[in-house]
mmCIF file of C-alpha atoms in Angstrom:
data_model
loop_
_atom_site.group_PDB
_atom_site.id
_atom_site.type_symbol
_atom_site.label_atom_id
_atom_site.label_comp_id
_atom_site.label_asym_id
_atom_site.label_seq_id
_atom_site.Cartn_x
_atom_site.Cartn_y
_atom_site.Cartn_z
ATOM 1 C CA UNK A 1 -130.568 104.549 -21.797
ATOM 2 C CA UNK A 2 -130.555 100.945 -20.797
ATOM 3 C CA UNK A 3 -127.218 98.853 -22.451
ATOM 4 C CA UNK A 4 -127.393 95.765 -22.908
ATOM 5 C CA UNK A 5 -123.349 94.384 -22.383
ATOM 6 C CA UNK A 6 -122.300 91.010 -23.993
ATOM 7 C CA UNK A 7 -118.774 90.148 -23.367
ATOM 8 C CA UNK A 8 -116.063 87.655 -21.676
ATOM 9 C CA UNK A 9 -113.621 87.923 -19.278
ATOM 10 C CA UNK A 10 -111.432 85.656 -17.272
ATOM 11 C CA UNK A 11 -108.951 86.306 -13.933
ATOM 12 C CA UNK A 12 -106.035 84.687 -13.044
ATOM 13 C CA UNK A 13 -104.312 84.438 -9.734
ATOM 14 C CA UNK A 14 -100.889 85.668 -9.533
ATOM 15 C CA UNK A 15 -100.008 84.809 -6.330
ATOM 16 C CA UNK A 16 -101.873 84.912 -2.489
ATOM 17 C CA UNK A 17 -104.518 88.051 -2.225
ATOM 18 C CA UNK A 18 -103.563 88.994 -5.702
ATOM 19 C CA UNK A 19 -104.914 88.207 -9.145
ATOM 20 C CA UNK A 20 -105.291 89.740 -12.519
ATOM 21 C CA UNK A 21 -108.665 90.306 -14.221
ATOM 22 C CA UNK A 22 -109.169 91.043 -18.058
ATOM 23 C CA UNK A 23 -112.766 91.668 -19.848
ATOM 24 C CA UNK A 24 -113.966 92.871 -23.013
ATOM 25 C CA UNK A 25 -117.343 93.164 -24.573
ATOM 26 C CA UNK A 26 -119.710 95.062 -26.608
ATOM 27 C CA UNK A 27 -122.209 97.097 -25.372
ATOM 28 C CA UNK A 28 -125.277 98.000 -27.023
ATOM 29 C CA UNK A 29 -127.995 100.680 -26.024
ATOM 30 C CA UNK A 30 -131.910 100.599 -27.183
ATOM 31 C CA UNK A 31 -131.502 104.089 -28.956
ATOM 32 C CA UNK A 32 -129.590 106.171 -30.455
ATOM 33 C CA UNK A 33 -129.175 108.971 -28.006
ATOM 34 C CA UNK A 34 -125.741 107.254 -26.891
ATOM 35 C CA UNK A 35 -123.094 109.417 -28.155
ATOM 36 C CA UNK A 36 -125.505 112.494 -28.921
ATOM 37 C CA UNK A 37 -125.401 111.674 -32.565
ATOM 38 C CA UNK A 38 -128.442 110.843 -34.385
ATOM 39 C CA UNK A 39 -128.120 108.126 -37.240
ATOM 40 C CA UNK A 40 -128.886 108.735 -40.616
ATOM 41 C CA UNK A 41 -131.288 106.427 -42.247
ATOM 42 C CA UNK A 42 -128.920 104.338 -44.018
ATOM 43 C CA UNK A 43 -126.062 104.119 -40.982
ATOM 44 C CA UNK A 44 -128.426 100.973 -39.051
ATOM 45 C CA UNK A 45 -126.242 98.798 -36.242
ATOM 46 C CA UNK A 46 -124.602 96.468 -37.702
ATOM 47 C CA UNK A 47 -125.443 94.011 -35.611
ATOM 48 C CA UNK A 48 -129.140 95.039 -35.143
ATOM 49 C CA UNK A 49 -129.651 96.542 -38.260
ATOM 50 C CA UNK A 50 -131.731 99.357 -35.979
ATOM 51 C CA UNK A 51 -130.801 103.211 -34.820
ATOM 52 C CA UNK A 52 -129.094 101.708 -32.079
ATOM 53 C CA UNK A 53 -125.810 102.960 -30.993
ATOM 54 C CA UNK A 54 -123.172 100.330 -29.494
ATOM 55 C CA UNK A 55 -119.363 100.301 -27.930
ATOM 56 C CA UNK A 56 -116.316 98.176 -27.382
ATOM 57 C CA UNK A 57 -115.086 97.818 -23.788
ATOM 58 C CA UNK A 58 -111.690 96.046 -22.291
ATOM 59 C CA UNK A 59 -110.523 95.965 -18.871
ATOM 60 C CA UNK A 60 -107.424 94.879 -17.192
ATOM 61 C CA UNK A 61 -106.824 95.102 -13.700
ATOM 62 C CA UNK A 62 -105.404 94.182 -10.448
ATOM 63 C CA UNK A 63 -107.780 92.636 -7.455
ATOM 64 C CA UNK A 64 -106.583 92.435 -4.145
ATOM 65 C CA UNK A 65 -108.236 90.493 -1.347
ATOM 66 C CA UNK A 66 -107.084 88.971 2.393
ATOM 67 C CA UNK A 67 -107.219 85.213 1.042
ATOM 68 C CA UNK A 68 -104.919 82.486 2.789
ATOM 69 C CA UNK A 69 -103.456 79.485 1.588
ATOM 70 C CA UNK A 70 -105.334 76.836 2.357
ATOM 71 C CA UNK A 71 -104.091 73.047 2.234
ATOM 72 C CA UNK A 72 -105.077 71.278 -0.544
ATOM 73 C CA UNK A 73 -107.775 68.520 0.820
ATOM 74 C CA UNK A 74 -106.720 64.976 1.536
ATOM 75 C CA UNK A 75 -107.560 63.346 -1.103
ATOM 76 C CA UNK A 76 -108.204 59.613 0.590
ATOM 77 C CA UNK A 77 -108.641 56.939 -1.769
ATOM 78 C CA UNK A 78 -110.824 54.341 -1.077
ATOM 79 C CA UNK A 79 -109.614 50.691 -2.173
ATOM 80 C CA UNK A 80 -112.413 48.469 -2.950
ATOM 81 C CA UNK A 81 -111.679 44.802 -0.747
ATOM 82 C CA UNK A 82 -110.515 42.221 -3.052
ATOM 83 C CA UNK A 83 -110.890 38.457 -1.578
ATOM 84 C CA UNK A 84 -107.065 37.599 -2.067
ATOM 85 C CA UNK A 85 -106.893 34.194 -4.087
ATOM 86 C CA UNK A 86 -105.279 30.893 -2.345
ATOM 87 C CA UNK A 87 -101.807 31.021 -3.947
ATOM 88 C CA UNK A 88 -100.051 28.171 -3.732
ATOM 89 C CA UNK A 89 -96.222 28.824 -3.859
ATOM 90 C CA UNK A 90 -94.110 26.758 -6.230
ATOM 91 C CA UNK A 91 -92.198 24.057 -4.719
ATOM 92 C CA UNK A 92 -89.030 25.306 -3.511
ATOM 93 C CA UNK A 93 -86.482 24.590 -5.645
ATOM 94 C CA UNK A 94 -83.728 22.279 -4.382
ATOM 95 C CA UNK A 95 -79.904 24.211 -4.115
ATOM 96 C CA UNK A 96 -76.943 22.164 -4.312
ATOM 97 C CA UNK A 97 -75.157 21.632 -1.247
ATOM 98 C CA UNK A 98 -71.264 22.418 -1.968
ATOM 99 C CA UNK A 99 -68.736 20.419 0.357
ATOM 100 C CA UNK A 100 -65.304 22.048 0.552
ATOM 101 C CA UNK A 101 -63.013 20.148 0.280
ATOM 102 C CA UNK A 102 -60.787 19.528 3.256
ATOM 103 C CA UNK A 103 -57.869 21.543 4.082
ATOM 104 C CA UNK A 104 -55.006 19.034 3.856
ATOM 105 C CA UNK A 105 -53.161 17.504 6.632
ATOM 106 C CA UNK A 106 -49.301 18.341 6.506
ATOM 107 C CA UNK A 107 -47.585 14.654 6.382
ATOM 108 C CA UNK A 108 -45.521 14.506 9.637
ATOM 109 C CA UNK A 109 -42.417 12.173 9.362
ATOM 110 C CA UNK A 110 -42.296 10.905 12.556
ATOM 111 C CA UNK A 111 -38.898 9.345 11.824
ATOM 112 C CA UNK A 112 -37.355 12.557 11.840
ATOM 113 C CA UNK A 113 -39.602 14.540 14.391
ATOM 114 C CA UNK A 114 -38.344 14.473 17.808
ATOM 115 C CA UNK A 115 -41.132 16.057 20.000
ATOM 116 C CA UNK A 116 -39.024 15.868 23.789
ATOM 117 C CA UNK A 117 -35.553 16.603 22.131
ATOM 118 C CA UNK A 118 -34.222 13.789 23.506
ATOM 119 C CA UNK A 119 -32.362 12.323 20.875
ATOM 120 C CA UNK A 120 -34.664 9.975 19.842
ATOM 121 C CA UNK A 121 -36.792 10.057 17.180
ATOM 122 C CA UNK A 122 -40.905 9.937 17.586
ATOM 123 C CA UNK A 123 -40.734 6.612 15.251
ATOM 124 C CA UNK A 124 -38.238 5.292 17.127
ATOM 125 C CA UNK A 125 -39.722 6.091 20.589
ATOM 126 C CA UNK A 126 -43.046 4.594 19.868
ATOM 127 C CA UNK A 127 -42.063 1.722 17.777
ATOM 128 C CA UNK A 128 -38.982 0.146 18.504
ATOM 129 C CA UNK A 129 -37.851 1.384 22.316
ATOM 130 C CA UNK A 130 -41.639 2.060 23.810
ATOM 131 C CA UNK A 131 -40.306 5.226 25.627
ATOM 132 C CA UNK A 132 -42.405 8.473 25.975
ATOM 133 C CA UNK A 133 -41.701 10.669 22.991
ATOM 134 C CA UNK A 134 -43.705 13.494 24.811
ATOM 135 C CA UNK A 135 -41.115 12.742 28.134
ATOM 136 C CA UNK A 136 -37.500 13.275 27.554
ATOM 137 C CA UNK A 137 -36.800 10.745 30.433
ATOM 138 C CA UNK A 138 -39.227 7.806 30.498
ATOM 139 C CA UNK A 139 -38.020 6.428 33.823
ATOM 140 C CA UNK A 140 -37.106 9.071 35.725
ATOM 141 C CA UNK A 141 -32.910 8.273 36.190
ATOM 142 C CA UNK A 142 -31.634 11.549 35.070
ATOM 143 C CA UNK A 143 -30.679 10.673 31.568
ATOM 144 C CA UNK A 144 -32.695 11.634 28.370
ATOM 145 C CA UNK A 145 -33.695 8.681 26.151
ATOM 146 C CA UNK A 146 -31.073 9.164 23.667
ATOM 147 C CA UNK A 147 -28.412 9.601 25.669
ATOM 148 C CA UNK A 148 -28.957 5.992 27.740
ATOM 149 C CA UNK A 149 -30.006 3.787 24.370
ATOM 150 C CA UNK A 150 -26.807 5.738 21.995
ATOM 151 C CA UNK A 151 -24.182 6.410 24.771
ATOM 152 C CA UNK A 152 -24.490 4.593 27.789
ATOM 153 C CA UNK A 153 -26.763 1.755 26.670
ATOM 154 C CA UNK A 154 -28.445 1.419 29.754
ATOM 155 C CA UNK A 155 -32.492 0.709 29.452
ATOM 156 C CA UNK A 156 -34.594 3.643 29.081
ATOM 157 C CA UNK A 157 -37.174 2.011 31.099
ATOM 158 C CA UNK A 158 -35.656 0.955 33.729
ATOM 159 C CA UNK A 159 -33.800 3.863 36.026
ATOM 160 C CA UNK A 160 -31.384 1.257 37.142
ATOM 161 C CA UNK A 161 -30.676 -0.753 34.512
ATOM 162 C CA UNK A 162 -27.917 -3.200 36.674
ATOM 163 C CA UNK A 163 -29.389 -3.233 39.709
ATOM 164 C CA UNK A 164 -27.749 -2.169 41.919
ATOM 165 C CA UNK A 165 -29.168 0.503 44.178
ATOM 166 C CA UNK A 166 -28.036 3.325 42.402
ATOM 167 C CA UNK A 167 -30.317 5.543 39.265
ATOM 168 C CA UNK A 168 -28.395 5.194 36.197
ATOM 169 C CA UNK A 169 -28.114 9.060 35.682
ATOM 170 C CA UNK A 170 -26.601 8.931 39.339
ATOM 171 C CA UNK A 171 -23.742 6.657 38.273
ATOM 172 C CA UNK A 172 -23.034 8.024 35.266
ATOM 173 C CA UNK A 173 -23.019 12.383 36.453
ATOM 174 C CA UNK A 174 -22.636 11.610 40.081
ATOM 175 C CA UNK A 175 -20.574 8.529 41.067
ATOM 176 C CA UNK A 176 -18.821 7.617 37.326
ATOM 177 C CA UNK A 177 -19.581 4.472 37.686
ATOM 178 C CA UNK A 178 -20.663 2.044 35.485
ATOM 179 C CA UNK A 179 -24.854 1.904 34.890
ATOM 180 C CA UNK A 180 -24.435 -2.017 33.350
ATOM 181 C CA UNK A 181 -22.010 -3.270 35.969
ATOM 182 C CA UNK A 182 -23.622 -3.599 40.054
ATOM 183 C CA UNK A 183 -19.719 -4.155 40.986
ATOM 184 C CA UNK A 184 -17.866 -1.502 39.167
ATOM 185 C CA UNK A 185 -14.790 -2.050 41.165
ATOM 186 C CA UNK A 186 -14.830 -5.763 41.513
ATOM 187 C CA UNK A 187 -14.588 -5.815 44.886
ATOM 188 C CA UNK A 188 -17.634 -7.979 46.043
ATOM 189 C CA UNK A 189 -20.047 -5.295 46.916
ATOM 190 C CA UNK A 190 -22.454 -3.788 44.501
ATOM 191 C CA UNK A 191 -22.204 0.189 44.078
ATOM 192 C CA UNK A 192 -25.327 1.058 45.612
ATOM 193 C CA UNK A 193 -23.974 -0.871 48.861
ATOM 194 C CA UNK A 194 -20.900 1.212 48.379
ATOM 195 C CA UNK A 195 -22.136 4.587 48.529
ATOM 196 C CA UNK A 196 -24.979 4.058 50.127
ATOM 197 C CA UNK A 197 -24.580 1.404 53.267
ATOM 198 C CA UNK A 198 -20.615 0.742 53.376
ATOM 199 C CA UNK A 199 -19.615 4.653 52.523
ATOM 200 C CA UNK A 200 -16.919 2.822 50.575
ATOM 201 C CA UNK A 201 -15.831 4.090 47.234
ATOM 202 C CA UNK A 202 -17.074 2.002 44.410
ATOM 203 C CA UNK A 203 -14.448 2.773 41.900
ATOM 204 C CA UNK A 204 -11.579 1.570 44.215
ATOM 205 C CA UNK A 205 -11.532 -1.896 45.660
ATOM 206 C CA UNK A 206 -9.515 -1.690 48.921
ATOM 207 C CA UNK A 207 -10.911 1.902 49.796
ATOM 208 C CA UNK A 208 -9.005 1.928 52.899
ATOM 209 C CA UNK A 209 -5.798 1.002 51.482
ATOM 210 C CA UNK A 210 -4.751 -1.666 54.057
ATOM 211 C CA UNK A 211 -4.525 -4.162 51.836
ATOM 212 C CA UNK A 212 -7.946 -6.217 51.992
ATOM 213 C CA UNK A 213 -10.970 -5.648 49.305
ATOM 214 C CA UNK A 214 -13.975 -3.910 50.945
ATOM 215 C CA UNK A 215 -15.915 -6.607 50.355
ATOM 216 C CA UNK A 216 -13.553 -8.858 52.336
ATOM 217 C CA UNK A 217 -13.437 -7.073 54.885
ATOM 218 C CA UNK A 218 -17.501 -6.628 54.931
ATOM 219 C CA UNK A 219 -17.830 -10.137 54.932
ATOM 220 C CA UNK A 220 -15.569 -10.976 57.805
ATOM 221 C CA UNK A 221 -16.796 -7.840 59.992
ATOM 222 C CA UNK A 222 -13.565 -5.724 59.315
ATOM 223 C CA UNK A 223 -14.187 -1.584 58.595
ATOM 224 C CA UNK A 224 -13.487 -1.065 55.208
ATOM 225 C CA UNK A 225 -13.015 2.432 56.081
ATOM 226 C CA UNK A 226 -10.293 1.563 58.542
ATOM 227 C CA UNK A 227 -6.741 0.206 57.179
ATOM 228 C CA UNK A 228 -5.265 -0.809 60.510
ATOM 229 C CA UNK A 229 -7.459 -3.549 60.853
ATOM 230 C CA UNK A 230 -7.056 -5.147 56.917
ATOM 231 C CA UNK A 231 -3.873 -7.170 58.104
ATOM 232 C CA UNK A 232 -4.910 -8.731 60.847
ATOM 233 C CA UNK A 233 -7.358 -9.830 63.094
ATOM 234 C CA UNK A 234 -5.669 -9.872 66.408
ATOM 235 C CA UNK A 235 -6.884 -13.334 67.540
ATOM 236 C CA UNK A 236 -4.561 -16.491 67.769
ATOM 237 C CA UNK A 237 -4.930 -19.087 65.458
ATOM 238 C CA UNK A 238 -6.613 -16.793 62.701
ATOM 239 C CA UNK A 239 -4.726 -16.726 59.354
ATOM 240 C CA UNK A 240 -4.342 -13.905 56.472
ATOM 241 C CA UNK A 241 -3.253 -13.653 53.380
ATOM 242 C CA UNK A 242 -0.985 -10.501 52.858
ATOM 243 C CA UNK A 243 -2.660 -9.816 49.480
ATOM 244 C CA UNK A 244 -0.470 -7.281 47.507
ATOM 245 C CA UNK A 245 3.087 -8.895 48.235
ATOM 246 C CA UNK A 246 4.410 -10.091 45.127
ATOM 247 C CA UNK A 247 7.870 -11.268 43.582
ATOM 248 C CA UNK A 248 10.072 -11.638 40.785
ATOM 249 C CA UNK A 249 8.578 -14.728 38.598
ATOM 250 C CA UNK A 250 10.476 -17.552 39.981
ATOM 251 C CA UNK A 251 12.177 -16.111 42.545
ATOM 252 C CA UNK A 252 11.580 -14.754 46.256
ATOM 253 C CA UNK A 253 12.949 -11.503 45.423
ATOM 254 C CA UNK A 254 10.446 -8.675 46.821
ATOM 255 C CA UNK A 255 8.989 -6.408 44.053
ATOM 256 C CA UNK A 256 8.946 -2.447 45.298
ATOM 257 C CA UNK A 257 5.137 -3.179 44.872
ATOM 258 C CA UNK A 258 4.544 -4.613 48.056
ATOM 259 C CA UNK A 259 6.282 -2.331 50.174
ATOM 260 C CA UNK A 260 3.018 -0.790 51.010
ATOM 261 C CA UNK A 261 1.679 -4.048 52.630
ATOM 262 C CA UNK A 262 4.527 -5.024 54.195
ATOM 263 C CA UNK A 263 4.533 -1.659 55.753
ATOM 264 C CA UNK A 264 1.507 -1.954 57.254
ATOM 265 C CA UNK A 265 2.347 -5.243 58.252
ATOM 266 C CA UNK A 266 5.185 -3.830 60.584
ATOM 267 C CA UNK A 267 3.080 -1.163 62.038
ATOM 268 C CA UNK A 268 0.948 -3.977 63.302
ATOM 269 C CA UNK A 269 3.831 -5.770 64.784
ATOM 270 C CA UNK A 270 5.330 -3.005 66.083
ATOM 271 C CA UNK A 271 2.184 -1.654 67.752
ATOM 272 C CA UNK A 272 1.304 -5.509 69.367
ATOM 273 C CA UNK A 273 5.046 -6.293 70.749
ATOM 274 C CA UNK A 274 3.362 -9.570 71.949
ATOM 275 C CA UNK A 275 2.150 -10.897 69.075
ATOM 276 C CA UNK A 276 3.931 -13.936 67.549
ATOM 277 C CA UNK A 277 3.580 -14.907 63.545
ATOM 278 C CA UNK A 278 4.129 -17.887 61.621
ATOM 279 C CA UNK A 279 5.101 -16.519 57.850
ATOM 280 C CA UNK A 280 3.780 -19.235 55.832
ATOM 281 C CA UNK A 281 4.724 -19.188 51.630
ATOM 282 C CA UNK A 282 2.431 -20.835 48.757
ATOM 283 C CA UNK A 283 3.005 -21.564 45.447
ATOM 284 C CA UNK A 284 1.496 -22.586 42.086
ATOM 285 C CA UNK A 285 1.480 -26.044 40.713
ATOM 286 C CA UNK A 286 3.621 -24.683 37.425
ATOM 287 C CA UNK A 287 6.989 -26.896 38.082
ATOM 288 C CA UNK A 288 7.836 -29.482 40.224
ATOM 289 C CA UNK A 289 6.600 -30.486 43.731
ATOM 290 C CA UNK A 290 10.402 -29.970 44.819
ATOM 291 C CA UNK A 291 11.468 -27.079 43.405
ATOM 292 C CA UNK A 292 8.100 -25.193 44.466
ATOM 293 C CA UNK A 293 8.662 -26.154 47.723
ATOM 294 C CA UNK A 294 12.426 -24.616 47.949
ATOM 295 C CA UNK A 295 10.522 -21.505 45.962
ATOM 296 C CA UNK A 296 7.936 -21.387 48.204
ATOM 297 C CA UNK A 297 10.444 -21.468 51.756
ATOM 298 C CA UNK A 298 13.239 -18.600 49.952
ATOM 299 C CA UNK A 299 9.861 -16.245 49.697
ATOM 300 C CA UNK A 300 8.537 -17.001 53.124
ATOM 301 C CA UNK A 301 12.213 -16.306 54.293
ATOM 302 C CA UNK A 302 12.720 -12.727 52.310
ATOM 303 C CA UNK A 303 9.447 -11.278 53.719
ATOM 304 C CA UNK A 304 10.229 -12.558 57.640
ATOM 305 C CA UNK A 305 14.001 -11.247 57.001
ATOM 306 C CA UNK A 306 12.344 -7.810 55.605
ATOM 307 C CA UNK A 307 10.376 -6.985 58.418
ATOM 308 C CA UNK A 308 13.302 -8.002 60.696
ATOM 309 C CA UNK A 309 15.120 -5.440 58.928
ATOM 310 C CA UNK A 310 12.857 -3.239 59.947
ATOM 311 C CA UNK A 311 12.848 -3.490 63.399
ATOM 312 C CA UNK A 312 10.701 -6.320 64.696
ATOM 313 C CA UNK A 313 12.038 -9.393 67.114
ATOM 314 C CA UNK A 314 13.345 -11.952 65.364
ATOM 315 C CA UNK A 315 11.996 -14.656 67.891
ATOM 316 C CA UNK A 316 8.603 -13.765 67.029
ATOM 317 C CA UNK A 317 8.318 -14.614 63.617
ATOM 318 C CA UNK A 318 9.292 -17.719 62.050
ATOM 319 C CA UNK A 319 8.701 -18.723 58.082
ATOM 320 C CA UNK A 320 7.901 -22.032 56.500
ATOM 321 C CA UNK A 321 7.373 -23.113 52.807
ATOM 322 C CA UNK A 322 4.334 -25.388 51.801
ATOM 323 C CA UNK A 323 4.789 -25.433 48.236
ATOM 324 C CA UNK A 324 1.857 -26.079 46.183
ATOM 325 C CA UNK A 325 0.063 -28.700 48.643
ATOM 326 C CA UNK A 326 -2.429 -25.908 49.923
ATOM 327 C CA UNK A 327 -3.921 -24.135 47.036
ATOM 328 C CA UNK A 328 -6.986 -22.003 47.991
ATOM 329 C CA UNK A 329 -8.145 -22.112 43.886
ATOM 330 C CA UNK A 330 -8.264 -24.035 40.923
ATOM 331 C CA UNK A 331 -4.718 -23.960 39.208
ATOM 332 C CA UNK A 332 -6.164 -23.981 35.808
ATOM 333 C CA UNK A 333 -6.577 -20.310 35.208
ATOM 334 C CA UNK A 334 -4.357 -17.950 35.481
ATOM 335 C CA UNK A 335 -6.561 -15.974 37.777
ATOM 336 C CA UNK A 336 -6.454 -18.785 39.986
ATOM 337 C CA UNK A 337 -2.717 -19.464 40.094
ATOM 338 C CA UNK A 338 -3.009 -16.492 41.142
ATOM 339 C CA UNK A 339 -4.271 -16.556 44.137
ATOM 340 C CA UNK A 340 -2.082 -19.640 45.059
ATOM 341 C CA UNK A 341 0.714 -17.508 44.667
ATOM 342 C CA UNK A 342 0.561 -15.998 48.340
ATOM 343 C CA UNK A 343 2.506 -14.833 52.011
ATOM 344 C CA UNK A 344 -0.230 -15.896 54.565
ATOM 345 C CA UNK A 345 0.402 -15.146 58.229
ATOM 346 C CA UNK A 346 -0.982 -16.739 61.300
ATOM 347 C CA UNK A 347 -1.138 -15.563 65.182
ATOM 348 C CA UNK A 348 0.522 -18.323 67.108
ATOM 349 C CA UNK A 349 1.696 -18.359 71.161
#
């Protein structure tokens, strides 16, 4: 009983090695010996319209095999080559260029800066004194700037300002004397000599208190540092002035002030026994010839009678008055009458 089947079906897979199958169809045999029935002559297929018999069919199942997952294939794609087309770019266009604008300079007022702390302002350093402003002591003395153009007044530039021998800062901290004067003292010798030849002191005059400026006795080969030898030099014929022995104006009375010189005066005396003086007195020309004389004699007198007094011979000294006929300055000045006004003593047999 051949049968002839007509039908679909489809599968689906579920996952690896498994899938799920479903078919139907109809199924139709060339007689009617099928299902054991025969038709009657009206009951035809009727699909055939013949004594055929036929049947429905539907299947679902489950089919299991040992498949593996393969990759899925590289799929390469294949460009086709394209001659690229000459581009030409587009002109570049320009950017601005910002400047920024400068960070400001602070303003400095020099005329109130004072880099070197010196006392002295930049302004002033630069413009008007030409000192270092960076260098609290341009030349080197020992004294800032400030302190030698406000205080002192010496020159900033120059580290001894007067000369003589000595730094300013070392006269001013060191010796006290005075950076604009060479002779602080007065006493012929600048201070630089002072301190740093004569070892005399250049704030006193006389440093060896015997009476004679150190300069004096520098020029005329005396020690300055030696009294004993400020009175007199032991050789006949020389004469000195007792500087320091003064009196009452107009009179020849002694004044306590010159004790000290007549003093030393009698230790000289005393210590040469052989030693003969002439006590000679000078005057001014204030007042007449006469009367100076007379003036000039009394004073000559009182010193020779003082130191006989003391103790020395009277027949070695003798005193004699010359008035105003040997000045040794001008009698114009008072500094000069002065120096008129005098006791000189000479070495004689």
């Amino acid at each position: 009983l051949p049968l002839m089947p007509l039908g679909v079906g489809f599968h689906t897979r579920i996952k690896p090695g498994m899938k799920l199958e479903v078919t139907t169809g109809y199924n139709l045999s060339n007689s009617d010996m099928l299902d054991g029935l025969n038709r009657k002559p009206d009951e035809m297929n009727s699909y055939t319209d013949k004594k055929q018999d036929g049947f429905f069919s539907l299947t679902v199942g489950l089919s299991f095999s040992n498949e593996r997952q393969e990759p899925a294939p590289k799929v390469v794609e294949t460009v086709p080559y394209v001659k690229p087309i000459p581009v030409t770019p587009p002109a570049p266009v320009p950017v601005p260029v910002v400047i920024p604008e400068p960070t400001p300079v602070p303003v400095v007022d020099l005329s109130k800066l004072d880099s070197d702390n010196d006392g002295l302002s930049d302004a002033d350093e630069i413009d008007k004194y030409k000192t270092d402003p960076q260098n609290p002591d341009t030349d080197g003395d020992g004294l800032k700037d400030g302190a030698e153009v406000t205080k002192h007044k010496t020159d900033p530039l120059n580290p001894d300002t007067d000369g003589d021998g000595l730094k300013d800062g070392a006269e001013v901290t060191i010796h006290d004397t005075d950076p604009l004067n060479p002779d602080t003292d007065g006493d012929g010798l600048k201070d630089g000599a002072e301190v740093l030849t004569h070892k005399t002191n250049p704030l006193v005059k006389d440093t060896d208190k015997g009476t004679v400026d150190d300069g004096k006795e520098v020029a005329a080969g005396t020690n300055p540092l030696d009294p004993s030898d400020d009175v007199f030099k032991l050789e006949e014929g020389k004469t000195f002035t007792l500087d320091g022995i003064v009196f009452e104006t107009g009179k020849a009375t002694i004044l306590p002030a010159s004790e000290k010189i007549l003093e030393q005066a009698y230790g000289v005396l005393a210590a040469n026994p052989n030693l003969n003086i002439l006590i000679t007195g000078h005057t001014d020309s204030v007042g007449s010839a006469s009367s100076n004389l007379s003036l000039s004699q009394r004073r000559a007198d009182a010193v020779m009678n003082w130191l006989i007094k003391r103790g020395i011979d009277a027949n070695r000294l003798k005193a004699e008055g010359k008035g105003l006929t040997k000045p040794k300055a001008t009698n114009s000045t008072p500094e000069g009458r002065q120096i008129n006004r005098r006791i000189d003593f000479e070495v004689v047999h």
